[in-house]
PDB file of C-alpha atoms in Angstrom:
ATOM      1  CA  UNK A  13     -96.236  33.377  -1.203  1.00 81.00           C
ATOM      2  CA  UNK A  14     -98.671  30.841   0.887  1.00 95.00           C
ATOM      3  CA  UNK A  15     -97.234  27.192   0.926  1.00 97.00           C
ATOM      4  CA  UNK A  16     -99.043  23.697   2.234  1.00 98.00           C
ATOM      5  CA  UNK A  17     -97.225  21.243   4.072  1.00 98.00           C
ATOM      6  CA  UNK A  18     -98.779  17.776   3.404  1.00 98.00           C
ATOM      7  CA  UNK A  19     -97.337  14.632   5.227  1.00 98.00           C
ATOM      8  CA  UNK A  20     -97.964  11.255   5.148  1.00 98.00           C
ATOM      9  CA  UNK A  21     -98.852   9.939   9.038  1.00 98.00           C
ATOM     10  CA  UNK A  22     -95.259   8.184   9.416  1.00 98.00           C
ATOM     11  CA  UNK A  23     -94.458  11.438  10.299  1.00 98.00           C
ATOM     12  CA  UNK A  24     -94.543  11.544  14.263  1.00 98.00           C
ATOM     13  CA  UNK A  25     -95.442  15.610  14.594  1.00 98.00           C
ATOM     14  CA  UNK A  26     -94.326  17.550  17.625  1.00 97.00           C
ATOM     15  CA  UNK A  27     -97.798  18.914  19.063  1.00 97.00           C
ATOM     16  CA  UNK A  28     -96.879  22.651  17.601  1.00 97.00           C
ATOM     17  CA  UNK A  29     -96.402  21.016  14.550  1.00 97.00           C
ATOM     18  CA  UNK A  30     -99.828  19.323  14.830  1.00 97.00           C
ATOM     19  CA  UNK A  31    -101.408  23.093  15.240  1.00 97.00           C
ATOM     20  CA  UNK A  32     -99.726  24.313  12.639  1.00 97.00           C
ATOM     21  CA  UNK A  33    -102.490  25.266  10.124  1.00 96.00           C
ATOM     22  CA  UNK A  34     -99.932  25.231   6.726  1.00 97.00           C
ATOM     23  CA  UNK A  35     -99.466  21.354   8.196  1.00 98.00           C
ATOM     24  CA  UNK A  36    -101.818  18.176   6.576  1.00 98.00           C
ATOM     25  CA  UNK A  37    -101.335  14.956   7.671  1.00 98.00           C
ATOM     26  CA  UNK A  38    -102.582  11.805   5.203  1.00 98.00           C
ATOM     27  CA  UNK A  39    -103.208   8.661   7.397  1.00 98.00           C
ATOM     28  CA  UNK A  40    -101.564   5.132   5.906  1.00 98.00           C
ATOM     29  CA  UNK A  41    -103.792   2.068   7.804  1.00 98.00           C
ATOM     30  CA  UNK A  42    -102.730  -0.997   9.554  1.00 98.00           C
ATOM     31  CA  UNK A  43    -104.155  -4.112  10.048  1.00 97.00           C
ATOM     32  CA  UNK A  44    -104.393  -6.842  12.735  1.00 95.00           C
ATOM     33  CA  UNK A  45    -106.065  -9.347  12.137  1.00 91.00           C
ATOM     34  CA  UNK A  46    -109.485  -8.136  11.272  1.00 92.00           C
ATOM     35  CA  UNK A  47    -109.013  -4.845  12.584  1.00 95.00           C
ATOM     36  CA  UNK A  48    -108.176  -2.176  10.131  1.00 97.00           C
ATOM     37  CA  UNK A  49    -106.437   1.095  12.342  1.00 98.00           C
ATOM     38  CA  UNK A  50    -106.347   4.717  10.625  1.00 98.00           C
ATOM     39  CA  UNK A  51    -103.606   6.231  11.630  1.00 98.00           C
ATOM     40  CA  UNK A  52    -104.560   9.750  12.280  1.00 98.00           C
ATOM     41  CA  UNK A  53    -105.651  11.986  15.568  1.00 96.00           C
ATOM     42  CA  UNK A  54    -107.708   8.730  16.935  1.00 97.00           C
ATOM     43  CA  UNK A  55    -104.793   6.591  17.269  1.00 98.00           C
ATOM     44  CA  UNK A  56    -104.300   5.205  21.118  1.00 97.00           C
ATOM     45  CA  UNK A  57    -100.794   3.763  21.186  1.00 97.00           C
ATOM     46  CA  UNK A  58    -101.064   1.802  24.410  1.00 96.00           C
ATOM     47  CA  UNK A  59    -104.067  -0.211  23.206  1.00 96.00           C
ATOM     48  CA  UNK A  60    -102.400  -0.488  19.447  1.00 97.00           C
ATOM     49  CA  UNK A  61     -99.225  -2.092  21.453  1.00 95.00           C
ATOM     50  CA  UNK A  62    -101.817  -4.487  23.343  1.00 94.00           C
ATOM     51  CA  UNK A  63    -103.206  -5.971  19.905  1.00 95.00           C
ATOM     52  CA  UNK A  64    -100.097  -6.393  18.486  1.00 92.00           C
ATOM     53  CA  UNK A  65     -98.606  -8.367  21.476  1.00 89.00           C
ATOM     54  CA  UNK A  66    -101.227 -10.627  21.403  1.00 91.00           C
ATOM     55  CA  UNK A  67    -101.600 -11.165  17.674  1.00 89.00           C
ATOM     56  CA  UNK A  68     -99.828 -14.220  15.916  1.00 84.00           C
ATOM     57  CA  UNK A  69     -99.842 -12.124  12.397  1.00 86.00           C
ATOM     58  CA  UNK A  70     -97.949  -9.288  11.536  1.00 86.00           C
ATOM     59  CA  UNK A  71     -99.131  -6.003  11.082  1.00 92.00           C
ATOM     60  CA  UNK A  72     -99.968  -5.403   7.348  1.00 93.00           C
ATOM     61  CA  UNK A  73     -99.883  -1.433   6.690  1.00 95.00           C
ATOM     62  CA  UNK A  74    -101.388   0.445   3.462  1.00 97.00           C
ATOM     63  CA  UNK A  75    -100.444   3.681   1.920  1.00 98.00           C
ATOM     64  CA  UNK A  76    -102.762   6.558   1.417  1.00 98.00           C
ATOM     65  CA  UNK A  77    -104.088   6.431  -2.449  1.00 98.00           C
ATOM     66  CA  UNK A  78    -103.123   9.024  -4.311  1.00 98.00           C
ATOM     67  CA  UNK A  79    -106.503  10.218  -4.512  1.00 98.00           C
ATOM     68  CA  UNK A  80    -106.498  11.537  -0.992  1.00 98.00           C
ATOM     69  CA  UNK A  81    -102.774  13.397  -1.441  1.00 98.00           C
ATOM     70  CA  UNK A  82    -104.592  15.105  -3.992  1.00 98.00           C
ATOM     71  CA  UNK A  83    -107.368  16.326  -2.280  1.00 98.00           C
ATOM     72  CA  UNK A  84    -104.833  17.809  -0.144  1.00 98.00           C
ATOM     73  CA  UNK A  85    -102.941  19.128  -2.822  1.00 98.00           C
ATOM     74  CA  UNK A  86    -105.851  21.394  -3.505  1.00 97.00           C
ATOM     75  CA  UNK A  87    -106.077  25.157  -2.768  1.00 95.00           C
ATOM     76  CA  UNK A  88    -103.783  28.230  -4.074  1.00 93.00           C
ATOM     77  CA  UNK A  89    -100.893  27.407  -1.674  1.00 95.00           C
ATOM     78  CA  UNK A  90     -97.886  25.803  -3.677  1.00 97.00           C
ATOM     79  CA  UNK A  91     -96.964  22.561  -2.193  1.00 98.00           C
ATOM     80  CA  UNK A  92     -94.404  20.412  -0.318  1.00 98.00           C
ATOM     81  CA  UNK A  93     -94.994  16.671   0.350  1.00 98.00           C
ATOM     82  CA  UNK A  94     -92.896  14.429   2.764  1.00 98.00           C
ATOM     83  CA  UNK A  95     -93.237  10.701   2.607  1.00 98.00           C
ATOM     84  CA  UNK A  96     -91.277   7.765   4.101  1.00 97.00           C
ATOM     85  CA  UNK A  97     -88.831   6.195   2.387  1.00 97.00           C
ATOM     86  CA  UNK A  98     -89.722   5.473  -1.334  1.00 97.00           C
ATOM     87  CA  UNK A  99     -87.889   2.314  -0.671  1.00 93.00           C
ATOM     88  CA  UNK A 100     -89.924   1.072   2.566  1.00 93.00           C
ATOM     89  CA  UNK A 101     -93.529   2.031   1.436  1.00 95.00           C
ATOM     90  CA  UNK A 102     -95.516   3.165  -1.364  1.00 97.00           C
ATOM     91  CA  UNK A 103     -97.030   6.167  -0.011  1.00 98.00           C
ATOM     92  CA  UNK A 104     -94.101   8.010  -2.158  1.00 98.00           C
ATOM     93  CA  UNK A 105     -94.881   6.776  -5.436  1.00 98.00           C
ATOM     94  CA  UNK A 106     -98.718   7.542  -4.679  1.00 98.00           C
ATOM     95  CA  UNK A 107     -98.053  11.008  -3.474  1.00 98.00           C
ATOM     96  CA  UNK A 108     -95.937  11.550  -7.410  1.00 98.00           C
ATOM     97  CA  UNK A 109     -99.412   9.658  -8.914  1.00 98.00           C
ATOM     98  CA  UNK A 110    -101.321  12.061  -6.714  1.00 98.00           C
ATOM     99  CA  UNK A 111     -99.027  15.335  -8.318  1.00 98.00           C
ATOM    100  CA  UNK A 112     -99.523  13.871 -11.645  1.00 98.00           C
ATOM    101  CA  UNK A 113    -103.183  13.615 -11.574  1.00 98.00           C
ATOM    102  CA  UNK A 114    -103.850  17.079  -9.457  1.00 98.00           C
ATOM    103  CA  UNK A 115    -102.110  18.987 -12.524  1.00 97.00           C
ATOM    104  CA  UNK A 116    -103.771  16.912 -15.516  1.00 97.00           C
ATOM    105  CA  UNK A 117    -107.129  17.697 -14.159  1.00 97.00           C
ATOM    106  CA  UNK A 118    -106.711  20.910 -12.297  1.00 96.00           C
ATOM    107  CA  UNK A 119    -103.338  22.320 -14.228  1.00 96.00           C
ATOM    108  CA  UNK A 120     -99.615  23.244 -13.492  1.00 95.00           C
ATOM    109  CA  UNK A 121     -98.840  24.748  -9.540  1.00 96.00           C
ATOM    110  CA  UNK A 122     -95.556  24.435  -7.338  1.00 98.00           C
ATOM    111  CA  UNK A 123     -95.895  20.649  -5.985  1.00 98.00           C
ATOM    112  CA  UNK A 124     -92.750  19.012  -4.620  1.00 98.00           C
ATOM    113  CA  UNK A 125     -92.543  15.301  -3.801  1.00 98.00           C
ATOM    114  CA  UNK A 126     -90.263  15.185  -1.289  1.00 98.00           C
ATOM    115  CA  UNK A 127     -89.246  11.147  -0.655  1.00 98.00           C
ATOM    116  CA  UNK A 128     -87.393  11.580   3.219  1.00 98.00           C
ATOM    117  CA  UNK A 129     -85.334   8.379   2.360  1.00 98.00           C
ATOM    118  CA  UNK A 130     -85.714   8.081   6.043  1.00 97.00           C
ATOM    119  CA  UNK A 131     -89.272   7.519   8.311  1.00 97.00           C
ATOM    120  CA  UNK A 132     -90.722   8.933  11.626  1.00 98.00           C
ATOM    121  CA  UNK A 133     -88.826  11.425  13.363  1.00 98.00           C
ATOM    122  CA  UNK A 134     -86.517  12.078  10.109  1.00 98.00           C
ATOM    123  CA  UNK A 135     -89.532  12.951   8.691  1.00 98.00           C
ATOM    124  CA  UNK A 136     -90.165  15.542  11.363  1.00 98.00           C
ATOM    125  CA  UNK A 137     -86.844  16.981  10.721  1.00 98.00           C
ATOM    126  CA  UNK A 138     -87.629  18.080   7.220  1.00 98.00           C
ATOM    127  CA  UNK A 139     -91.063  19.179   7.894  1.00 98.00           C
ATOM    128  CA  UNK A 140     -89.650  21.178  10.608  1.00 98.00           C
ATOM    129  CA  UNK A 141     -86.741  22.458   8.026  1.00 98.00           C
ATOM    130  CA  UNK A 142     -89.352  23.369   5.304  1.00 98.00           C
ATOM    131  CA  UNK A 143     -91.512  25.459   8.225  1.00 98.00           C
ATOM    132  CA  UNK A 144     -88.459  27.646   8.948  1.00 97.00           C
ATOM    133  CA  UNK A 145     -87.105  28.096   5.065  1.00 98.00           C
ATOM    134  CA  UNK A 146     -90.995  29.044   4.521  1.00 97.00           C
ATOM    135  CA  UNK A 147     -91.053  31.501   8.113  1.00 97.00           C
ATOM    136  CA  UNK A 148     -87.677  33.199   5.988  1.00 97.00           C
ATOM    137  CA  UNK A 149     -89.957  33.719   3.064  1.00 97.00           C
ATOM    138  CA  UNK A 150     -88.017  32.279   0.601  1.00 97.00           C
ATOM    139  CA  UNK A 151     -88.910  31.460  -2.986  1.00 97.00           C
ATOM    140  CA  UNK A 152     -90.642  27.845  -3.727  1.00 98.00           C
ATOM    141  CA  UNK A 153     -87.352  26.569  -5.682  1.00 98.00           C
ATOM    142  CA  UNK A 154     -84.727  28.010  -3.012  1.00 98.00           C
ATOM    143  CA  UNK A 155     -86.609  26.076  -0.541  1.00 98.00           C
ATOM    144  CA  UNK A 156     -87.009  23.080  -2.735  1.00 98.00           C
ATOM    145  CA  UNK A 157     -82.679  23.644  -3.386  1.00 98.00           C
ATOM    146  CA  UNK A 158     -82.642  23.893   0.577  1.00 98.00           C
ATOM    147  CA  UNK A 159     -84.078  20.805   1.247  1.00 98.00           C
ATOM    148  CA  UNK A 160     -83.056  18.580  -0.473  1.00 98.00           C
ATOM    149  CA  UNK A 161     -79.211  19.162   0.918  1.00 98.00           C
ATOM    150  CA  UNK A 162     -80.749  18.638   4.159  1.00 98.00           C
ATOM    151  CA  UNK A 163     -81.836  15.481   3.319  1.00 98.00           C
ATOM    152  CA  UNK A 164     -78.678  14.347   1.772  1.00 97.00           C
ATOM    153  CA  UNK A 165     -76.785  15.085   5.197  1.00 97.00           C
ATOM    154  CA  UNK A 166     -79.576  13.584   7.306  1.00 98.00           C
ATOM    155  CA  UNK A 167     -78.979  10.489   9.294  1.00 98.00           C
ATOM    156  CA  UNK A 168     -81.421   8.365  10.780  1.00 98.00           C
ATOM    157  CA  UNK A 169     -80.616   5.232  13.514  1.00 98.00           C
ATOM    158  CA  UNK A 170     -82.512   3.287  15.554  1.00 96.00           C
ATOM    159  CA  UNK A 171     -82.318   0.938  18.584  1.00 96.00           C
ATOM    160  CA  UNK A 172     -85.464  -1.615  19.194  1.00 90.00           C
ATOM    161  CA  UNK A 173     -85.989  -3.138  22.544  1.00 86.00           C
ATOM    162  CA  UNK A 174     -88.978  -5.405  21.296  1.00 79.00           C
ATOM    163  CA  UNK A 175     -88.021  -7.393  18.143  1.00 69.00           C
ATOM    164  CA  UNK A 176     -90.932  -9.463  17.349  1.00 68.00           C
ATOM    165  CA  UNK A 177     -92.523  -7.398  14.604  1.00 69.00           C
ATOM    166  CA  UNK A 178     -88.935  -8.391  12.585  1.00 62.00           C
ATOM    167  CA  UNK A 179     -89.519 -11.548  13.782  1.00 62.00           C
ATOM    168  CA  UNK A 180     -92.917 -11.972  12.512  1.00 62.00           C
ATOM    169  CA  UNK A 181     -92.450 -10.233   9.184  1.00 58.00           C
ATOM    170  CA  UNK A 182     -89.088 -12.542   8.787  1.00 57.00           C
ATOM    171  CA  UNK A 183     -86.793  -9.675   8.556  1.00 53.00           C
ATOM    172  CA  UNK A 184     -85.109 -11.398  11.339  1.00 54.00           C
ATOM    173  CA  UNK A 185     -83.712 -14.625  10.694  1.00 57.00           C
ATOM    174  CA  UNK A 186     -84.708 -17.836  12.851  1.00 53.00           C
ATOM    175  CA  UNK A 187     -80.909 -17.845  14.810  1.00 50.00           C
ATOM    176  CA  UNK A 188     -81.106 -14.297  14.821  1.00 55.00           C
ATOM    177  CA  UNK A 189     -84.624 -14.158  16.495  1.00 56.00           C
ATOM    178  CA  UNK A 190     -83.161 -17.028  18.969  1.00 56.00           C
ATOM    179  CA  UNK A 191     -80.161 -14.227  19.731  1.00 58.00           C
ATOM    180  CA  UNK A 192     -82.519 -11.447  20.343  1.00 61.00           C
ATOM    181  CA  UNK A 193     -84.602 -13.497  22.624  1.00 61.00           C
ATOM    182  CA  UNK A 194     -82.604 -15.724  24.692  1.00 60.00           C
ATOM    183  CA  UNK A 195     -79.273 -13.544  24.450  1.00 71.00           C
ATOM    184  CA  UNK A 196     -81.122 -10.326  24.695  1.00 83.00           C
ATOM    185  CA  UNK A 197     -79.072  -8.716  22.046  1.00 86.00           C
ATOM    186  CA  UNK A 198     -80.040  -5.572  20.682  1.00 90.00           C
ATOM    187  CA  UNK A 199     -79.395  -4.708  16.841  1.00 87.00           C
ATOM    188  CA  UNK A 200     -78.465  -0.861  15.971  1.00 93.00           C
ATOM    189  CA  UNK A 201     -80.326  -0.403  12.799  1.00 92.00           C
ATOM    190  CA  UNK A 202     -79.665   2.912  10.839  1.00 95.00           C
ATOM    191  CA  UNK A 203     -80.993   4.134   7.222  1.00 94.00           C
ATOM    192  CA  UNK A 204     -78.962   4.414   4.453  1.00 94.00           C
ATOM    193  CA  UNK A 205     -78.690   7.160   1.903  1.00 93.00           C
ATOM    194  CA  UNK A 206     -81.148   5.827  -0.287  1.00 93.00           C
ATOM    195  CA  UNK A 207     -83.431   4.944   2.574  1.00 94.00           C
ATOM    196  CA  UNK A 208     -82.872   1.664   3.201  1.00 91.00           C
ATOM    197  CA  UNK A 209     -82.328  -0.275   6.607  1.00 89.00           C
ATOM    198  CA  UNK A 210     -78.466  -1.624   7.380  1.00 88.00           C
ATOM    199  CA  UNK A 211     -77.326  -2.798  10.522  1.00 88.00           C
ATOM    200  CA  UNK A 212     -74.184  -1.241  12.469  1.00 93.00           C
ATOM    201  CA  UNK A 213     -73.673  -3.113  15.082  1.00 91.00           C
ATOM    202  CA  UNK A 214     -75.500  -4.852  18.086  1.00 91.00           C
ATOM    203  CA  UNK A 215     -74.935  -4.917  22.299  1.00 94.00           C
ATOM    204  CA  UNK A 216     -76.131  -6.943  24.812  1.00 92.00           C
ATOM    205  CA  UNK A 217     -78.924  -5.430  26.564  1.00 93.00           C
ATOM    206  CA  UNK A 218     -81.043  -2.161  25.912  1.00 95.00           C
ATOM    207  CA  UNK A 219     -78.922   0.391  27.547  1.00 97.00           C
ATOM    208  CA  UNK A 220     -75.629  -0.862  26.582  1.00 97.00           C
ATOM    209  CA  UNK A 221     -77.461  -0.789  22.934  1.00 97.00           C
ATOM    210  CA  UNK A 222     -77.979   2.630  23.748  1.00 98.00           C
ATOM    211  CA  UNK A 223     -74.628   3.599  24.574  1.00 98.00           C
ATOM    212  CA  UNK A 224     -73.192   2.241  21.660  1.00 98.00           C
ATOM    213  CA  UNK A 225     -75.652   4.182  19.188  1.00 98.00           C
ATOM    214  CA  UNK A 226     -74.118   7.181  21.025  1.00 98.00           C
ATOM    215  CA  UNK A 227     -70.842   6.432  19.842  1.00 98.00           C
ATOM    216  CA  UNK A 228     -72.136   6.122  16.210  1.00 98.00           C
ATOM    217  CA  UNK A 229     -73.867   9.427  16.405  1.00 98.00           C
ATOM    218  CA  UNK A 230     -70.531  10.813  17.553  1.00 97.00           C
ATOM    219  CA  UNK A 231     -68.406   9.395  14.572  1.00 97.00           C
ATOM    220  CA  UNK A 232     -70.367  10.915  12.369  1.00 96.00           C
ATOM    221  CA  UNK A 233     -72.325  14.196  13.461  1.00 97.00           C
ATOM    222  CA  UNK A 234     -71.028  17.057  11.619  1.00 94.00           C
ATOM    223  CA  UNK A 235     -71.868  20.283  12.177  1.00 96.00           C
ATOM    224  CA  UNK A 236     -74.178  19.573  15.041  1.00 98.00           C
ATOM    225  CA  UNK A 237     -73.906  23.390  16.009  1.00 97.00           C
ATOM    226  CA  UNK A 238     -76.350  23.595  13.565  1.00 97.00           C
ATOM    227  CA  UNK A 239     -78.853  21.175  13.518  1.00 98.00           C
ATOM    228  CA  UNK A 240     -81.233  19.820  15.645  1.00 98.00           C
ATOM    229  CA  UNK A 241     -81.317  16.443  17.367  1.00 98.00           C
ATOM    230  CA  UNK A 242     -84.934  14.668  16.749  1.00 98.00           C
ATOM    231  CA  UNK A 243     -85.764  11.384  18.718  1.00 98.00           C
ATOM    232  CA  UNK A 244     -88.954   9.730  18.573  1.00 98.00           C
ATOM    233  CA  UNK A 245     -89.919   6.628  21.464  1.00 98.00           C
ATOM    234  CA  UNK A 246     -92.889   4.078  21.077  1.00 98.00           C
ATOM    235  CA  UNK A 247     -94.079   4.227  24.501  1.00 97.00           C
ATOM    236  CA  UNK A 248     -90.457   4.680  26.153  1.00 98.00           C
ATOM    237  CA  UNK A 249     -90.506   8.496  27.340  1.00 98.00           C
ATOM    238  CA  UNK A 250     -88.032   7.958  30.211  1.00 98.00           C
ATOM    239  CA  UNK A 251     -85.209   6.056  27.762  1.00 98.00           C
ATOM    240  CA  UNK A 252     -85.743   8.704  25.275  1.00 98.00           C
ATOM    241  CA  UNK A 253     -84.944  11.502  27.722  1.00 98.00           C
ATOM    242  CA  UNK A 254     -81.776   9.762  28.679  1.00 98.00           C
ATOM    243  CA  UNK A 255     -81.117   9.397  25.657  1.00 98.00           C
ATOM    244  CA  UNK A 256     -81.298  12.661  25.177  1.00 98.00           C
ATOM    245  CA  UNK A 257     -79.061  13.434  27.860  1.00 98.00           C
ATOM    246  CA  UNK A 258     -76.183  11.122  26.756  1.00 98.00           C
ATOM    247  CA  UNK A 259     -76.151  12.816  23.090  1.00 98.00           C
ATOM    248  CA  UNK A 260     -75.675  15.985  24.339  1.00 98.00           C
ATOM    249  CA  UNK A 261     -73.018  15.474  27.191  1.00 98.00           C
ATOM    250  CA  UNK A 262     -70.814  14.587  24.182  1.00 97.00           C
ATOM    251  CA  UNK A 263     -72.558  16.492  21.180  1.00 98.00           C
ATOM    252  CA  UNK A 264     -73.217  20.280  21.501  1.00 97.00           C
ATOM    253  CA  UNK A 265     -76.282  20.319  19.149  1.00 98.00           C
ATOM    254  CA  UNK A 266     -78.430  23.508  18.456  1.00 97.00           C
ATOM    255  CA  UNK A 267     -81.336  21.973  19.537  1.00 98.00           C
ATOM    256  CA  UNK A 268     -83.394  18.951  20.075  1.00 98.00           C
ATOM    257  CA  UNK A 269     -87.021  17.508  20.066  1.00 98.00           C
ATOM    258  CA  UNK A 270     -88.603  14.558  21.490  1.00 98.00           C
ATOM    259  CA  UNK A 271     -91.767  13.004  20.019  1.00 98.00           C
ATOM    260  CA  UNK A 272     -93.550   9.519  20.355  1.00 97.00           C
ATOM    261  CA  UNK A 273     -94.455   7.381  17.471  1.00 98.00           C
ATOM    262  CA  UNK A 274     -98.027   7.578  16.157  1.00 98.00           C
ATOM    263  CA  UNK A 275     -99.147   4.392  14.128  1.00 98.00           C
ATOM    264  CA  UNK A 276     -96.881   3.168  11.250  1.00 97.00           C
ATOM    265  CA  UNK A 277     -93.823   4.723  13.240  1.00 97.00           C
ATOM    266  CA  UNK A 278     -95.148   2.037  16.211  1.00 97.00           C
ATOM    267  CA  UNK A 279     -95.488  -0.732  13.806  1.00 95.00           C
ATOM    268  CA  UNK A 280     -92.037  -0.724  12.750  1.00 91.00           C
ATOM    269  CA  UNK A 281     -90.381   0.325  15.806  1.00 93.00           C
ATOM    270  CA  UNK A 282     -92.604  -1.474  18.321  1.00 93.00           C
ATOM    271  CA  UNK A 283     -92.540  -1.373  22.308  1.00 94.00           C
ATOM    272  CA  UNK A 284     -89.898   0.721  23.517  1.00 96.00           C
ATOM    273  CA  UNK A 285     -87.980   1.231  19.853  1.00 97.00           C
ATOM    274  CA  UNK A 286     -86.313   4.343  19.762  1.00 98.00           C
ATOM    275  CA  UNK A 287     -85.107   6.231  16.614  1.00 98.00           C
ATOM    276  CA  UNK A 288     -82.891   9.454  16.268  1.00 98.00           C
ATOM    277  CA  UNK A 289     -82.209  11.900  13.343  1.00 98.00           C
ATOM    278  CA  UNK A 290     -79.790  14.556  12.895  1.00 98.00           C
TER     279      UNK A 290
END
């Protein structure tokens, strides 16, 4: 049985991912200003990072329309779609318009919708889970089955070292902005089951911030034998590595895998944000 990968570009893909021929990637867009910025293989972090930092606006991003996750969706392989978080973007609700008009016109195939509930690198995680349930050559609705419990046990947290994207798009209030800046406090961020954003707690300075999402991953990492550890970094390499490090001194995962942030993933998480799934 041959099977199609399609994700939306929140995904941040490790480069064997990005070779992987069963693997599509459908770019969402951002805007600055009057600059509109496909996120796909032309995207140059470094200079995104630049326009944002000197921009007074926030970064407005679109989702792919549905037409293009159905031109995807085309071929004889049966289908498995990851989005971000139906409740952060609309690229999940135009990936189910996409399904819906794919089978009217063309008629029934295997097409799963698969809404992460979480963004970047926990989107990586079940792209990565779906390549090695296809690689065992299971059926399309034991790997549908599959998946979907990974997802339910999937966590996703995040530390950001530049909050000024929250700032700008007022998910930060005034005070709290005033904290971040002058105090240099750190928020630890972390989805929820239904993919929404909470915060867990917050620490005085970057690394302490870091420490203390380590203890978080701790509490509640089960059965880390067998799963692997995914961290993405917006332009942060060496902090992601150490990261890295810190996790496994006190978690004995299976695995891990370290990615940076393409586009939408940069938006959100800005300079230096890091985000881990497991």
């Amino acid at each position: 049985m041959k099977y199609k990968i399609i994700v939306d570009s929140c995904t941040d893909l490790t480069q064997e991912m990005k070779n992987d021929q069963r693997i599509k990637s459908v770019p969402l867009t951002i805007q600055i200003g009057d600059k509109t910025i496909v996120d796909d293989e032309t995207f140059e972090q470094k200079e995104f990072l630049r326009l944002v930092n000197e921009s007074s606006e926030t970064p407005k991003t679109a989702c792919p329309s549905p037409d293009a996750y159905m031109q995807e969706m085309k071929g004889e392989e049966d289908v498995f779609v990851v989005t971000l978080s139906g409740n952060l973007s609309g690229s999940y609700n135009s990936a189910l318009i996409a399904k819906e008009m794919y089978i009217e016109q063309w008629g029934h195939k295997n097409i799963e919708v698969i809404n992460s509930c979480s963004a970047s690198i926990g989107q990586t995680l079940i792209a990565n889970k779906l390549i090695k349930l296809i690689d065992k050559g299971l059926e399309f609705n034991e790997i549908v089955e599959k998946i979907q419990e990974f997802r339910a046990n999937m966590k996703t947290k995040f530390v950001l070292q530049d909050v000024s994207t929250l700032a700008k798009n007022g998910r930060l209030t005034k005070i709290q902005s005033i904290l971040v800046s002058v105090l240099n406090i750190k928020p630890i961020l972390a989805g929820t089951k239904d993919g929404h954003i909470e915060k867990l707690g917050q620490a005085r300075g970057f690394q302490k911030a870091l420490k203390e999402l380590v203890k978080y991953i701790e509490a509640d990492a089960i059965n880390a034998k067998e799963k692997i550890l995914g961290i993405a970094h917006c332009n942060n390499y060496e902090k992601a590595m150490e990261l890295k490090d810190m996790i496994l001194e006190k978690i004995n995962f299976k695995d891990y895998l370290i990615v940076d942030t393409a586009g939408i993933s940069s938006t959100y998480a800005n300079n230096g944000g890091i985000i881990v799934s497991y």
